[in-house]
Coordinates of C-alpha atoms and ligand atoms in Angstrom, one line a residue:
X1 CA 164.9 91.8 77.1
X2 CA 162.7 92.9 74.1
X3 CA 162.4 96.5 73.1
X4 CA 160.7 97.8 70.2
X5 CA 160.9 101.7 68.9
X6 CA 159.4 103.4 66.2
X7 CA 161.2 106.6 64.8
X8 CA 159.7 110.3 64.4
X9 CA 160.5 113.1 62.4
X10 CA 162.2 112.7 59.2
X11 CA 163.5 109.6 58.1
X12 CA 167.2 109.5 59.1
X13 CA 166.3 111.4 62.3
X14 CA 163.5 108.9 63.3
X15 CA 165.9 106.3 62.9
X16 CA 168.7 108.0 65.1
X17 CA 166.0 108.7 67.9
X18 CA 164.8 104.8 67.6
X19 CA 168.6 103.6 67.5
X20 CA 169.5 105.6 70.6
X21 CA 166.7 104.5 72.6
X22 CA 167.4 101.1 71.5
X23 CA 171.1 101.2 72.6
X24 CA 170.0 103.3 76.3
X25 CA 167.3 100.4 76.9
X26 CA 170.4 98.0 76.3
X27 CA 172.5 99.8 78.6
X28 CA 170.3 100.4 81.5
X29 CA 169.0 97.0 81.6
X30 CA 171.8 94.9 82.3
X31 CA 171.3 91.2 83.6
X32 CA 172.6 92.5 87.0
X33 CA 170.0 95.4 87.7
X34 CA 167.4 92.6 86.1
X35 CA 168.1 89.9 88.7
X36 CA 168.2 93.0 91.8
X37 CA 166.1 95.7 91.2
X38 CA 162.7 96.0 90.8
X39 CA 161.2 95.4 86.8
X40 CA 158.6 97.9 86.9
X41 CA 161.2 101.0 87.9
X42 CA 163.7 99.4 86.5
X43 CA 162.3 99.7 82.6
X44 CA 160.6 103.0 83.4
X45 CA 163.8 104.0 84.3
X46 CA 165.6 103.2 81.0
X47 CA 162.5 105.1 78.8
X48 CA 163.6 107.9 81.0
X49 CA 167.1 107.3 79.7
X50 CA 166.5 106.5 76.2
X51 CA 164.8 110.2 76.3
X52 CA 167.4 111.9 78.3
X53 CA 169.7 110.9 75.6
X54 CA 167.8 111.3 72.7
X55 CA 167.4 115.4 73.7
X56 CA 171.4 115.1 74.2
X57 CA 171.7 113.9 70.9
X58 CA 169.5 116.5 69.2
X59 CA 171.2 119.2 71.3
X60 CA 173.9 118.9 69.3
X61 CA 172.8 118.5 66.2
X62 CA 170.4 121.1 64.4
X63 CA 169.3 118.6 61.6
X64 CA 168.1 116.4 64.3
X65 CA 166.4 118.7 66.4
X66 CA 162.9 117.7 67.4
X67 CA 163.4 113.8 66.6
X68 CA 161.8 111.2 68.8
X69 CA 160.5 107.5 68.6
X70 CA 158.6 105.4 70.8
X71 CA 159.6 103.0 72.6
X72 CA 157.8 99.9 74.4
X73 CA 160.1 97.3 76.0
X74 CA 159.5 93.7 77.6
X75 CA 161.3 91.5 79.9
X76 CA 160.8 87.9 81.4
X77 CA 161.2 86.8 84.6
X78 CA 164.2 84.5 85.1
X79 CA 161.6 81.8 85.7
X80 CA 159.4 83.0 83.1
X81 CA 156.3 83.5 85.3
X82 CA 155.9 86.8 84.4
X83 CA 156.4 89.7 82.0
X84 CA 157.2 93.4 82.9
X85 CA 156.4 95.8 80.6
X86 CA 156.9 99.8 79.8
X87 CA 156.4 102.1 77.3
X88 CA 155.8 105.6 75.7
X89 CA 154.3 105.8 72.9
X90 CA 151.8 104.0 70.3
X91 CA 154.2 100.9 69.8
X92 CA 152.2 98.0 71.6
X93 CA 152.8 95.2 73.5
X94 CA 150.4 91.9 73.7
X95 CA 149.4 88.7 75.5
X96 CA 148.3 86.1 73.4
X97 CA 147.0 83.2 75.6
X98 CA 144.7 80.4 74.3
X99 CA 144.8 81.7 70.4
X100 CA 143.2 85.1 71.9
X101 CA 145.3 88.4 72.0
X102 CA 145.2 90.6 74.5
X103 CA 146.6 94.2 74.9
X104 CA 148.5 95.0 77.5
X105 CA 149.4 98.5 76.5
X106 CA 147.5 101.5 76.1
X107 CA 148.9 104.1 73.5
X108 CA 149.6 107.5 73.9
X109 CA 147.3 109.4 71.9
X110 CA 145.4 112.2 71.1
X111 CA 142.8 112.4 68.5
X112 CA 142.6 116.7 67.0
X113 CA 141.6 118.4 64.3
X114 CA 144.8 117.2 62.4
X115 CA 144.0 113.6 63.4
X116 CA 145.8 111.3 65.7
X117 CA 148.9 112.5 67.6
X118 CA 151.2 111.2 70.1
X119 CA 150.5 112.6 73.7
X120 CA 154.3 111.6 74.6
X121 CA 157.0 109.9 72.7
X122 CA 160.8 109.5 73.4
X123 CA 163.3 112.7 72.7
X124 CA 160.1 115.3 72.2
X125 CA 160.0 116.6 76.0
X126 CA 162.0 117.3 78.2
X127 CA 160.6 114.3 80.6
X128 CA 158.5 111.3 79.7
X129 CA 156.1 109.8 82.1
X130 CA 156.6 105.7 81.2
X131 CA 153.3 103.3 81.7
X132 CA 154.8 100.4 83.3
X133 CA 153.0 97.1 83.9
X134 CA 153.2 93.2 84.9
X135 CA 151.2 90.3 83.8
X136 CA 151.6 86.6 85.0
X137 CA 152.6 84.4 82.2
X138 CA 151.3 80.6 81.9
X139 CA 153.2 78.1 79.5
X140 CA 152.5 78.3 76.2
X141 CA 151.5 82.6 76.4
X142 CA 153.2 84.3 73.7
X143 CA 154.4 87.9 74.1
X144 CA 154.4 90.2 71.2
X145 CA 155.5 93.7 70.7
X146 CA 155.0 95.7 67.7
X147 CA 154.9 99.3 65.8
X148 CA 152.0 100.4 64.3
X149 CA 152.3 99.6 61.0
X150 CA 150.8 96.1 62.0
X151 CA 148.0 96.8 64.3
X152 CA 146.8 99.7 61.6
X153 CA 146.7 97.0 58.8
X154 CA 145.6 94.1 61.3
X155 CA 143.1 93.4 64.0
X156 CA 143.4 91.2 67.1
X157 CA 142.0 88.2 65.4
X158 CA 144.2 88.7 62.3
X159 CA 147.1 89.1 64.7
X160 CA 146.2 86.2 67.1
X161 CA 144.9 83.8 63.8
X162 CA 148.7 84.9 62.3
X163 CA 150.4 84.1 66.0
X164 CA 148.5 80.6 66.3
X165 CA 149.1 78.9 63.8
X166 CA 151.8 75.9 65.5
X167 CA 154.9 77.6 64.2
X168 CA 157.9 78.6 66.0
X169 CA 158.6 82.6 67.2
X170 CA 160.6 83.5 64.3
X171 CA 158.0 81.9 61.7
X172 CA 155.3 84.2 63.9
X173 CA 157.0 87.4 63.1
X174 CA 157.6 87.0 59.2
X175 CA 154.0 85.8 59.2
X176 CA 152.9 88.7 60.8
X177 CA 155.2 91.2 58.6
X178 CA 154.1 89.4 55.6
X179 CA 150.3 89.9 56.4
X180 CA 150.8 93.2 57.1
X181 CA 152.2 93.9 53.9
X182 CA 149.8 92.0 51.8
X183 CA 147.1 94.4 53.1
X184 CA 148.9 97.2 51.3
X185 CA 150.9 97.9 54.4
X186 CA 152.7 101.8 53.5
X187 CA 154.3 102.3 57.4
X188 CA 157.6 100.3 58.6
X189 CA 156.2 96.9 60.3
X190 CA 158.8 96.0 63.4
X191 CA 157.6 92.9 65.6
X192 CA 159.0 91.0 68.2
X193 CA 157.2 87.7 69.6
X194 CA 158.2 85.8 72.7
X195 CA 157.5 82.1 73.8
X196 CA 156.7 81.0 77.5
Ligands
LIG201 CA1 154.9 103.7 62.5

C-alpha cells in the first residue's frame, strides 16, 4: 500500500489531520481485506475512515478544529497487474509508462475569486465522496504519488524526464524532491514512486 496526504489548516494541525489519515488508511487496509475484498471499495472505504476520524479528532480538540489533509492512496495487485487507486483531494497519483507520465487522478478543485480551493479534502465535511480508480500495469510502469508542492514547481515532462532516468525508486524520489526544490520550491514536497 502507498498513501500520500497533505495537511490543511495551520501547521501542527495539518500535520495531525495528515498523520491520522495516514494511520486510518493503515488500519483499514490490512493484507487480509486486500487479498478478499474488492480494491476500489475497499480504499474508498478507508478515505471515508481517515475522515471519520479526523472530525473525531477535531471534536475534541478546539485548537484543531477545522483541520484536514488530503489524501490519495495506491495499492498493487498481488500479481502486480494492476493498480487501484483513491483519493480526495489535490495530492495526485501517476502512470509513467514508456518515459511518458500519465495522470490518473483528477483533483478536487475549485477556481473563485480567492483563487484555487479544494472542493473536498479529509476532516472538512462531515462525508467525503472518494474517486476511486484502476489501471492495468505492464512491467517496467512506475507508479507515483505526490502533493502538490511537486506538480506546481514541475510539469509532466520534468516529472517523467526526473522518473526515467535508469535509477532505482528511492533515487526517483530524491531526484524528484530535489528538482522541486531547485525551482524555488516554498510548499512541503512528499512523493512516493512504485516499480512494476
Ligand atoms: Ca501542499
Amino acid at each position: 500500500m502507498l498513501a500520500v496526504a497533505d495537511g490543511l489548516g495551520g501547521h501542527t494541525a495539518g500535520h495531525i489531520a495528515s498523520r491520522t489519515a495516514l494511520e486510518a488508511v493503515d488500519e483499514v487496509l490490512t493484507a487480509e481485506r486486500l487479498a478478499s475484498e474488492d480494491a476500489l471499495e475497499l480504499l474508498a472505504e478507508a478515505l471515508r475512515e481517515a475522515n471519520r476520524r479526523i472530525r473525531e479528532r477535531a471534536d475534541g480538540d478546539r485548537s484543531l478544529h477545522g483541520m484536514g489533509t488530503t489524501g490519495v492512496v495506491a495499492h498493487l495487485s498481488e500479481d502486480d497487474t494492476t493498480v487501484t487507486l483513491a483519493h480526495v483531494g489535490d495530492s495526485r497519483g501517476y502512470l509513467l509508462r514508456d518515459a511518458e507520465l500519465h495522470r490518473i487522478t483528477e483533483d478536487h478543485v475549485v477556481r473563485g475569486l480567492l483563487g484555487r480551493s479544494l472542493s473536498q479534502a479529509l476532516g472538512t465535511e462531515p462525508e467525503v465522496d472518494p474517486e476511486a480508480a484502476e489501471v492495468t500495469l505492464r512491467p517496467g510502469d512506475r507508479v507515483l504519488l505526490c502533493t502538490d508542492g511537486l506538480t506546481d514547481m514541475l510539469d509532466d515532462e520534468d516529472i517523467a524526464a526526473t522518473m526515467s532516468d535508469g535509477n532505482g525508486e528511492r533515487a526517483a524520489c530524491d531526484a524528484l524532491v530535489e528538482a522541486a526544490l531547485a525551482r524555488g520550491g516554498m510548499d512541503n514536497v512528499t512523493v512516493v514512486v512504485a516499480g512494476v
